[in-house]
Coordinates of C-alpha atoms in Angstrom, one line a residue:
M1 CA 72.4 45.8 73.9
N2 CA 74.7 47.6 76.5
Y3 CA 73.7 50.9 75.3
G4 CA 70.0 50.3 75.9
W5 CA 70.5 48.1 79.0
S6 CA 70.0 50.9 81.6
A7 CA 66.3 51.7 80.6
P8 CA 64.8 48.2 81.3
G9 CA 67.7 47.0 83.4
I10 CA 67.3 49.7 86.0
Q11 CA 63.4 49.1 86.1
V12 CA 64.1 45.4 86.9
L13 CA 66.6 46.5 89.6
K14 CA 64.0 48.6 91.2
R15 CA 61.7 45.7 91.8
E16 CA 61.3 44.1 95.3
D17 CA 62.9 40.8 94.0
S18 CA 65.9 42.5 92.6
P19 CA 69.1 40.5 93.0
I20 CA 71.1 43.7 93.8
H21 CA 70.2 46.5 96.2
L22 CA 70.7 49.9 94.7
E23 CA 70.8 53.4 96.3
A24 CA 69.2 56.4 94.5
N25 CA 72.5 57.6 93.2
D26 CA 73.4 54.2 91.8
Y27 CA 70.7 54.5 89.1
I28 CA 72.4 57.7 87.7
W29 CA 75.9 56.4 87.9
L30 CA 75.0 53.2 86.1
E31 CA 74.3 55.5 83.1
S32 CA 77.2 57.7 83.6
V33 CA 79.9 55.1 84.1
Y34 CA 79.2 53.6 80.7
I35 CA 80.0 57.0 79.2
I36 CA 83.1 57.4 81.5
G37 CA 84.4 53.9 80.3
G38 CA 84.0 55.2 76.7
I39 CA 86.1 58.3 77.4
A40 CA 88.7 56.1 79.2
G41 CA 88.9 54.0 76.0
L42 CA 90.0 57.0 73.8
P43 CA 93.8 56.5 74.4
V44 CA 93.3 52.8 73.8
T45 CA 91.6 53.5 70.6
I46 CA 94.2 55.9 69.4
F47 CA 97.0 53.4 70.1
A48 CA 95.3 50.3 68.8
V49 CA 93.6 51.1 65.5
D50 CA 96.9 51.9 63.8
R51 CA 99.2 49.6 65.8
I52 CA 97.3 46.3 65.7
G53 CA 94.8 47.3 63.0
R54 CA 91.0 47.8 62.7
K55 CA 90.2 44.1 62.5
W56 CA 91.9 43.1 65.7
C57 CA 90.5 46.1 67.5
I58 CA 87.0 44.8 66.7
L59 CA 88.0 41.4 68.1
F60 CA 89.5 43.0 71.2
S61 CA 86.2 44.9 71.7
A62 CA 84.1 41.7 71.4
T63 CA 86.4 40.0 73.9
V64 CA 85.9 42.7 76.6
S65 CA 82.1 42.7 75.8
V66 CA 81.9 38.9 76.6
M67 CA 83.7 39.5 79.9
S68 CA 81.4 42.4 80.8
W69 CA 78.2 40.4 80.1
L70 CA 79.4 37.6 82.3
L71 CA 80.2 40.0 85.1
I72 CA 76.7 41.5 84.8
G73 CA 75.0 38.1 84.8
L74 CA 77.0 37.0 87.8
A75 CA 76.9 40.2 89.8
D76 CA 75.4 40.2 93.3
R77 CA 76.7 43.7 94.3
V78 CA 76.4 47.1 92.5
E79 CA 80.2 47.5 92.4
Y80 CA 80.4 44.6 89.9
L81 CA 77.8 46.3 87.7
Y82 CA 80.0 49.5 87.8
V83 CA 83.0 47.6 86.6
A84 CA 81.1 45.8 83.8
R85 CA 79.5 49.1 82.7
F86 CA 82.9 50.7 82.6
M87 CA 84.4 47.8 80.7
V88 CA 81.7 47.8 78.0
G89 CA 81.9 51.6 77.6
L90 CA 85.6 51.2 76.8
S91 CA 85.0 48.2 74.4
G92 CA 82.1 50.2 72.7
D93 CA 84.4 53.2 72.2
V94 CA 87.0 51.0 70.4
A95 CA 84.4 49.2 68.3
F96 CA 82.6 52.5 67.2
V97 CA 85.9 53.8 65.9
A98 CA 87.4 50.6 64.5
A99 CA 84.3 49.2 62.9
P100 CA 83.3 52.3 60.7
M101 CA 87.0 52.7 59.7
Y102 CA 87.2 49.1 58.7
I103 CA 84.0 49.2 56.7
A104 CA 84.9 52.4 54.9
E105 CA 88.2 51.0 53.8
I106 CA 87.0 47.6 52.5
A107 CA 83.9 48.9 50.8
D108 CA 83.2 50.0 47.2
E109 CA 82.1 53.7 47.2
K110 CA 78.8 52.7 45.6
I111 CA 77.7 50.8 48.7
R112 CA 79.9 52.3 51.3
G113 CA 77.1 54.2 53.0
F114 CA 74.8 51.1 53.0
L115 CA 77.5 49.0 54.6
A116 CA 78.5 51.6 57.2
G117 CA 74.9 52.1 58.1
I118 CA 74.6 48.4 59.0
I119 CA 76.5 49.3 62.2
Y120 CA 73.6 51.3 63.4
V121 CA 71.1 48.8 62.3
M122 CA 72.9 46.1 64.4
M123 CA 73.0 48.5 67.3
L124 CA 69.2 49.0 67.1
I125 CA 68.7 45.3 66.9
G126 CA 70.6 45.0 70.1
I127 CA 68.4 47.7 71.8
L128 CA 65.3 46.0 70.6
I129 CA 66.5 42.7 72.0
I130 CA 67.3 44.2 75.4
Y131 CA 64.0 46.1 75.6
A132 CA 62.0 43.1 74.5
V133 CA 63.8 40.5 76.8
A134 CA 65.0 42.3 79.9
P135 CA 61.6 43.3 81.6
Y136 CA 60.2 39.7 81.3
V137 CA 63.0 37.3 82.3
S138 CA 65.4 36.8 85.1
F139 CA 68.1 39.4 85.5
Y140 CA 70.9 37.2 84.2
V141 CA 69.2 36.1 80.9
P142 CA 70.1 39.2 78.8
S143 CA 73.8 38.5 79.8
I144 CA 73.6 35.1 78.3
I145 CA 72.2 36.4 75.0
G146 CA 74.7 39.2 74.9
A147 CA 77.7 37.0 75.7
A148 CA 76.5 34.4 73.0
L149 CA 76.3 37.1 70.3
A150 CA 79.7 38.5 71.0
S151 CA 81.2 35.0 71.1
I152 CA 79.8 34.3 67.6
Q153 CA 81.8 37.3 66.4
L154 CA 84.9 36.1 68.2
V155 CA 84.7 32.7 66.4
T156 CA 83.9 34.0 62.9
F157 CA 85.6 37.4 62.5
P158 CA 89.2 36.2 62.5
F159 CA 88.6 34.7 59.1
M160 CA 87.5 38.0 57.5
P161 CA 89.8 39.9 55.2
D162 CA 91.9 42.9 56.6
S163 CA 91.7 46.5 55.4
P164 CA 93.9 47.0 52.3
Y165 CA 94.5 50.6 53.4
Y166 CA 95.9 49.4 56.8
L167 CA 98.0 46.7 55.2
L168 CA 99.5 49.2 52.7
S169 CA 100.2 51.7 55.6
K170 CA 102.2 48.8 57.2
Q171 CA 104.2 48.2 54.0
K172 CA 102.5 44.9 53.2
P173 CA 101.5 45.5 49.5
E174 CA 101.2 41.7 48.6
R175 CA 98.9 41.0 51.5
A176 CA 96.9 44.1 50.7
R177 CA 96.4 43.0 47.1
L178 CA 95.4 39.5 48.2
H179 CA 92.9 40.9 50.7
L180 CA 91.5 43.3 48.1
Q181 CA 91.0 40.4 45.7
R182 CA 89.0 38.5 48.4
L183 CA 86.9 41.5 49.1
R184 CA 86.0 42.1 45.5
G185 CA 85.7 38.4 44.6
S186 CA 88.0 38.9 41.6
E187 CA 91.8 38.9 40.8
N188 CA 91.3 41.9 38.4
V189 CA 91.8 44.6 41.0
A190 CA 94.9 46.3 39.5
S191 CA 93.3 49.6 38.9
E192 CA 91.6 50.0 42.2
F193 CA 94.8 48.7 44.0
E194 CA 96.9 51.4 42.3
E195 CA 94.3 54.1 43.3
I196 CA 94.4 53.0 47.0
T197 CA 98.2 52.8 46.9
A198 CA 98.4 56.3 45.5
A199 CA 95.9 57.6 48.1
V200 CA 97.7 56.0 51.0
K201 CA 101.1 57.3 49.9
R202 CA 99.7 60.9 49.4
Q203 CA 97.9 60.9 52.6
Q204 CA 100.8 59.4 54.6
A205 CA 103.0 62.2 53.2
E206 CA 100.9 64.6 55.4
K207 CA 101.8 65.0 58.9
G208 CA 99.9 62.8 61.4
R209 CA 100.5 64.9 64.5
P210 CA 97.6 65.9 66.7
Q211 CA 98.0 69.5 65.8
D212 CA 97.5 68.7 62.2
L213 CA 93.8 68.1 62.9
L214 CA 93.6 71.9 63.3
L215 CA 96.5 73.1 61.0
S216 CA 95.2 71.1 57.9
K217 CA 92.3 72.8 56.2
G218 CA 90.7 69.5 55.2
S219 CA 91.1 67.9 58.6
R220 CA 89.9 71.1 60.4
K221 CA 86.8 71.2 58.4
A222 CA 86.3 67.5 59.1
V223 CA 86.7 68.0 62.8
L224 CA 84.1 70.8 62.9
I225 CA 81.7 68.8 60.9
M226 CA 82.0 65.7 63.3
I227 CA 81.9 67.8 66.4
V228 CA 78.6 69.4 65.3
L229 CA 77.0 66.1 64.1
N230 CA 78.1 64.2 67.2
G231 CA 76.8 67.0 69.4
A232 CA 73.5 67.1 67.3
Q233 CA 72.9 63.5 67.8
H234 CA 73.0 63.7 71.6
L235 CA 71.6 67.2 72.1
S236 CA 68.6 65.9 70.1
G237 CA 68.0 63.6 73.2
I238 CA 68.8 60.2 71.8
S239 CA 70.8 59.0 74.8
V240 CA 68.3 60.5 77.1
F241 CA 65.4 58.5 75.4
L242 CA 67.4 55.2 75.2
M243 CA 68.4 55.4 78.9
N244 CA 65.2 57.0 80.4
L245 CA 62.4 56.1 78.0
H246 CA 60.3 54.3 80.5
E247 CA 60.7 57.1 83.0
I248 CA 59.7 59.8 80.5
L249 CA 56.6 58.0 79.5
L250 CA 55.6 57.4 83.2
A251 CA 56.1 61.1 83.9
A252 CA 53.9 62.1 81.0
D253 CA 51.1 59.8 82.4
S254 CA 50.7 58.2 78.9
V255 CA 48.4 55.3 79.7
Y256 CA 47.6 53.9 76.3
M257 CA 50.3 51.2 76.6
S258 CA 52.7 50.1 79.3
S259 CA 56.2 51.6 79.3
E260 CA 57.6 48.1 78.5
I261 CA 55.5 47.7 75.4
A262 CA 56.3 51.3 74.4
G263 CA 60.0 50.6 74.7
I264 CA 59.7 47.6 72.3
L265 CA 57.7 49.7 69.8
F266 CA 60.2 52.6 70.1
A267 CA 63.2 50.3 69.3
S268 CA 61.3 48.6 66.6
L269 CA 60.4 51.9 64.8
M270 CA 64.0 52.9 65.1
L271 CA 65.2 49.7 63.6
I272 CA 62.7 49.9 60.7
S273 CA 63.6 53.6 60.0
A274 CA 67.3 53.0 60.1
S275 CA 67.0 49.9 57.8
V276 CA 65.1 52.0 55.2
A277 CA 67.7 54.8 55.5
D278 CA 70.5 52.3 55.1
F279 CA 69.0 51.3 51.7
V280 CA 68.5 54.9 50.4
I281 CA 71.5 56.7 51.8
D282 CA 73.6 56.0 48.7
K283 CA 70.7 57.1 46.5
F284 CA 69.5 60.3 48.1
G285 CA 72.7 61.4 49.7
R286 CA 73.8 62.3 53.2
K287 CA 72.7 66.0 53.2
A288 CA 69.0 65.4 52.2
L289 CA 68.6 62.8 55.0
L290 CA 70.3 64.9 57.6
I291 CA 68.3 68.1 57.0
T292 CA 64.9 66.4 56.7
S293 CA 65.7 64.2 59.9
S294 CA 66.9 67.2 61.8
L295 CA 63.8 69.4 61.1
L296 CA 61.3 66.6 61.9
T297 CA 63.1 65.5 65.0
G298 CA 63.2 69.1 66.2
L299 CA 59.5 69.5 65.7
C300 CA 58.7 66.2 67.7
L301 CA 60.9 67.4 70.6
L302 CA 59.1 70.8 70.5
V303 CA 55.7 69.1 70.7
L304 CA 56.9 67.0 73.7
A305 CA 58.2 70.2 75.4
I306 CA 55.0 72.0 75.0
F307 CA 53.1 69.1 76.4
F308 CA 55.2 69.0 79.5
S309 CA 54.8 72.8 79.9
L310 CA 51.1 72.5 79.8
K311 CA 51.1 69.7 82.3
K312 CA 53.5 71.6 84.6
S313 CA 51.0 74.6 84.5
D314 CA 48.3 72.3 86.0
M315 CA 46.4 72.3 82.7
D316 CA 44.1 69.3 82.3
V317 CA 46.0 67.3 79.6
D318 CA 44.1 64.0 80.1
G319 CA 42.4 64.4 76.7
I320 CA 45.6 64.8 74.9
S321 CA 47.8 62.3 76.9
W322 CA 48.4 60.4 73.7
I323 CA 50.6 63.3 72.4
P324 CA 53.8 62.2 74.3
L325 CA 53.5 58.6 73.2
V326 CA 53.0 59.6 69.5
S327 CA 55.7 62.2 69.6
V328 CA 58.2 59.8 71.0
M329 CA 57.3 57.1 68.4
V330 CA 57.5 59.7 65.5
Y331 CA 60.7 61.0 67.0
A332 CA 62.1 57.3 66.9
T333 CA 61.2 57.1 63.1
V334 CA 62.4 60.5 61.9
F335 CA 65.7 60.6 64.0
K336 CA 67.0 57.2 62.9
F337 CA 66.1 58.1 59.2
G338 CA 68.9 60.6 59.1
L339 CA 70.4 62.2 62.1
G340 CA 70.8 58.8 63.9
I341 CA 72.6 57.0 61.0
V342 CA 74.4 59.5 58.7
P343 CA 77.1 60.8 61.2
I344 CA 78.6 57.4 61.7
V345 CA 78.7 57.0 58.0
M346 CA 80.4 60.3 57.5
T347 CA 82.9 59.8 60.4
A348 CA 84.7 57.2 58.5
E349 CA 84.7 59.2 55.2
L350 CA 86.0 62.6 56.2
F351 CA 89.5 62.1 57.6
S352 CA 92.6 61.3 55.6
A353 CA 94.4 58.0 56.2
K354 CA 97.3 59.6 58.1
V355 CA 95.0 61.3 60.7
K356 CA 92.0 59.0 60.4
A357 CA 92.6 57.2 63.7
L358 CA 93.3 60.4 65.5
G359 CA 90.4 62.2 63.9
M360 CA 87.8 59.5 64.5
T361 CA 88.9 59.1 68.1
F362 CA 88.7 62.9 68.6
S363 CA 85.2 62.8 67.2
D364 CA 84.3 59.9 69.5
L365 CA 85.5 62.0 72.4
F366 CA 83.0 64.7 71.6
Y367 CA 80.4 62.0 71.0
L368 CA 80.8 60.7 74.5
L369 CA 81.1 64.2 76.0
F370 CA 77.9 65.2 74.4
A371 CA 76.2 62.0 75.5
W372 CA 77.3 62.7 79.1
I373 CA 76.2 66.4 78.8
S374 CA 72.8 65.5 77.4
V375 CA 72.1 62.9 80.1
E376 CA 73.3 65.3 82.9
V377 CA 71.3 68.3 81.4
F378 CA 68.2 66.1 81.3
Q379 CA 68.6 64.7 84.8
R380 CA 69.4 68.0 86.5
L381 CA 66.8 70.1 84.6
A382 CA 64.1 67.5 84.9
I383 CA 64.6 67.5 88.8
T384 CA 64.9 71.3 89.2
V385 CA 62.6 72.9 86.6
G386 CA 60.7 70.1 85.0
Y387 CA 60.7 68.0 81.9
D388 CA 59.8 70.7 79.4
I389 CA 63.0 72.8 79.6
P390 CA 65.5 70.0 78.5
F391 CA 63.3 69.2 75.6
Y392 CA 63.2 72.9 74.5
V393 CA 66.9 72.9 74.6
F394 CA 67.1 69.6 72.5
S395 CA 64.6 71.0 70.0
A396 CA 66.5 74.2 69.4
S397 CA 69.8 72.3 69.0
T398 CA 68.3 70.0 66.4
L399 CA 66.7 72.7 64.4
L400 CA 70.0 74.7 64.3
T401 CA 71.7 71.5 63.1
A402 CA 69.6 71.5 59.8
L403 CA 70.8 74.9 59.1
F404 CA 74.5 74.0 59.7
V405 CA 74.2 71.0 57.4
Q406 CA 72.7 73.1 54.6
I407 CA 75.5 75.7 54.8
Y408 CA 78.6 73.9 55.7
I409 CA 78.6 70.1 55.0
P410 CA 79.6 68.8 51.6
E411 CA 77.9 65.8 49.9
T412 CA 80.0 62.7 50.0
K413 CA 77.6 60.3 48.2
G414 CA 79.4 58.3 45.5
K415 CA 82.8 59.9 46.2
T416 CA 86.0 58.0 46.9
L417 CA 87.8 58.6 50.2
D418 CA 90.5 60.4 48.1
E419 CA 87.9 62.7 46.3
I420 CA 86.5 63.7 49.7
Q421 CA 89.9 65.0 50.8
F422 CA 90.1 67.2 47.7
I423 CA 86.5 68.5 48.4
L424 CA 87.3 69.3 52.0
K425 CA 90.4 71.3 50.9
G426 CA 88.5 73.1 48.2
I427 CA 90.6 71.7 45.4
P428 CA 89.1 70.3 42.1
F429 CA 89.6 66.6 41.8
P430 CA 91.1 65.2 38.5
P431 CA 88.7 63.4 36.2
R432 CA 88.1 59.8 37.4
S433 CA 89.8 58.5 34.3
N434 CA 92.9 60.1 35.5
S435 CA 92.4 59.0 39.1
I436 CA 95.5 56.9 39.2
R437 CA 97.5 60.0 38.4
A438 CA 95.7 61.9 41.1
N439 CA 98.7 61.8 43.5
S440 CA 101.1 63.3 41.1
L441 CA 98.7 65.9 39.8
F442 CA 97.8 66.9 43.4
C443 CA 101.5 67.2 44.4
D444 CA 102.2 69.5 41.4
S445 CA 99.4 71.9 42.2
N446 CA 100.0 75.4 43.6
E447 CA 97.3 74.6 46.2
Y448 CA 99.3 71.7 47.6
K449 CA 102.4 73.8 47.7
D450 CA 100.5 76.4 49.7
D451 CA 99.1 73.6 51.9
K452 CA 102.7 72.4 52.6
R453 CA 103.7 75.9 53.6
N454 CA 100.7 76.3 55.9
G455 CA 101.2 72.8 57.4
E456 CA 98.1 71.5 55.6

């Protein structure tokens, strides 16, 4: 809800009966300070996910979210909005690292993609709520809804099981076994528990220093993949649309429906698409969804860019003014079917246990930086040269992403977290029947010895 708040929220604040007076620069900064808060949350995230655990980081995030919603609802000056947006950017950064990590570590690999994808489905439900409610009610009402939802999490989530991976990393094997039994609904977890124990021991034997993100072959490849995917998400314009959708449709003179109704439809299509993708991601795999989504998203952005070029050249586009609306709605569908949901699933899959917190936080840094860059690129270019140029940039970026996915990204569907580490290192994984012995087999291999010499 906070991610999508600025699009309808700023429109409400522009009204004559607005409870807060804003200057022109305030509208831009209300978008940017959210991202700045996320960047400020990076050191908190690095410290917290391994020190207090994934579960309690999620609860910390919910607590800050409640406080920020209360501040927004009670604000009578723009400074309070700045503080609230900064706070929720920080809490969002912690949550979007801790939650995927938690889910990846508690889930069976057969449904890991589905469960990780629920994070994005929930995010889209929040965007839909804020788009559907904010334009039609008093300014403080969305804050009541947001605070209530976060409060439900604060009341219920403390009773959830903790991550067995995290408990083992803290030398708490008995608690880890009990929590794994709760997660599986069975006491017969000996085989999986041994696999997890072996994986944690092997991955903890690797160095967890920041430089190991670049020295280790597997981590280096994971970092590059996540930088590209996080960049692709935002350089395909998603933050621009979520924060400026109403403004873009008004600039296109698309009169077939109001911008408020278009926002609700946009969020609804994203929600439906992400929900469908969540059910098929473990069937069709990550690569197929990424490539298809990237190609179709790039085409939608190209069509939108061409329309704005025609409009800028004073061509009569009244007869085709439906094109921007259709392009934006198709974009919402095809983006969320792959490019909008797969990266968050893969973020929690690619890094080994020892550098997972560091790697995911590093990825989140680039996620936030690219979000900021995309918003700044759009705002500056739209003012100086028109709306078409930023959409040409976004289209080219998205089409190049499809090529990168095909050439460089491995398929992680149906693989355990330990298998994925072998794939990234380019080392054959032992047969699944011998997976409990994977740790000793891996340590005896020449490749592992070479890795040790190279700091990998």
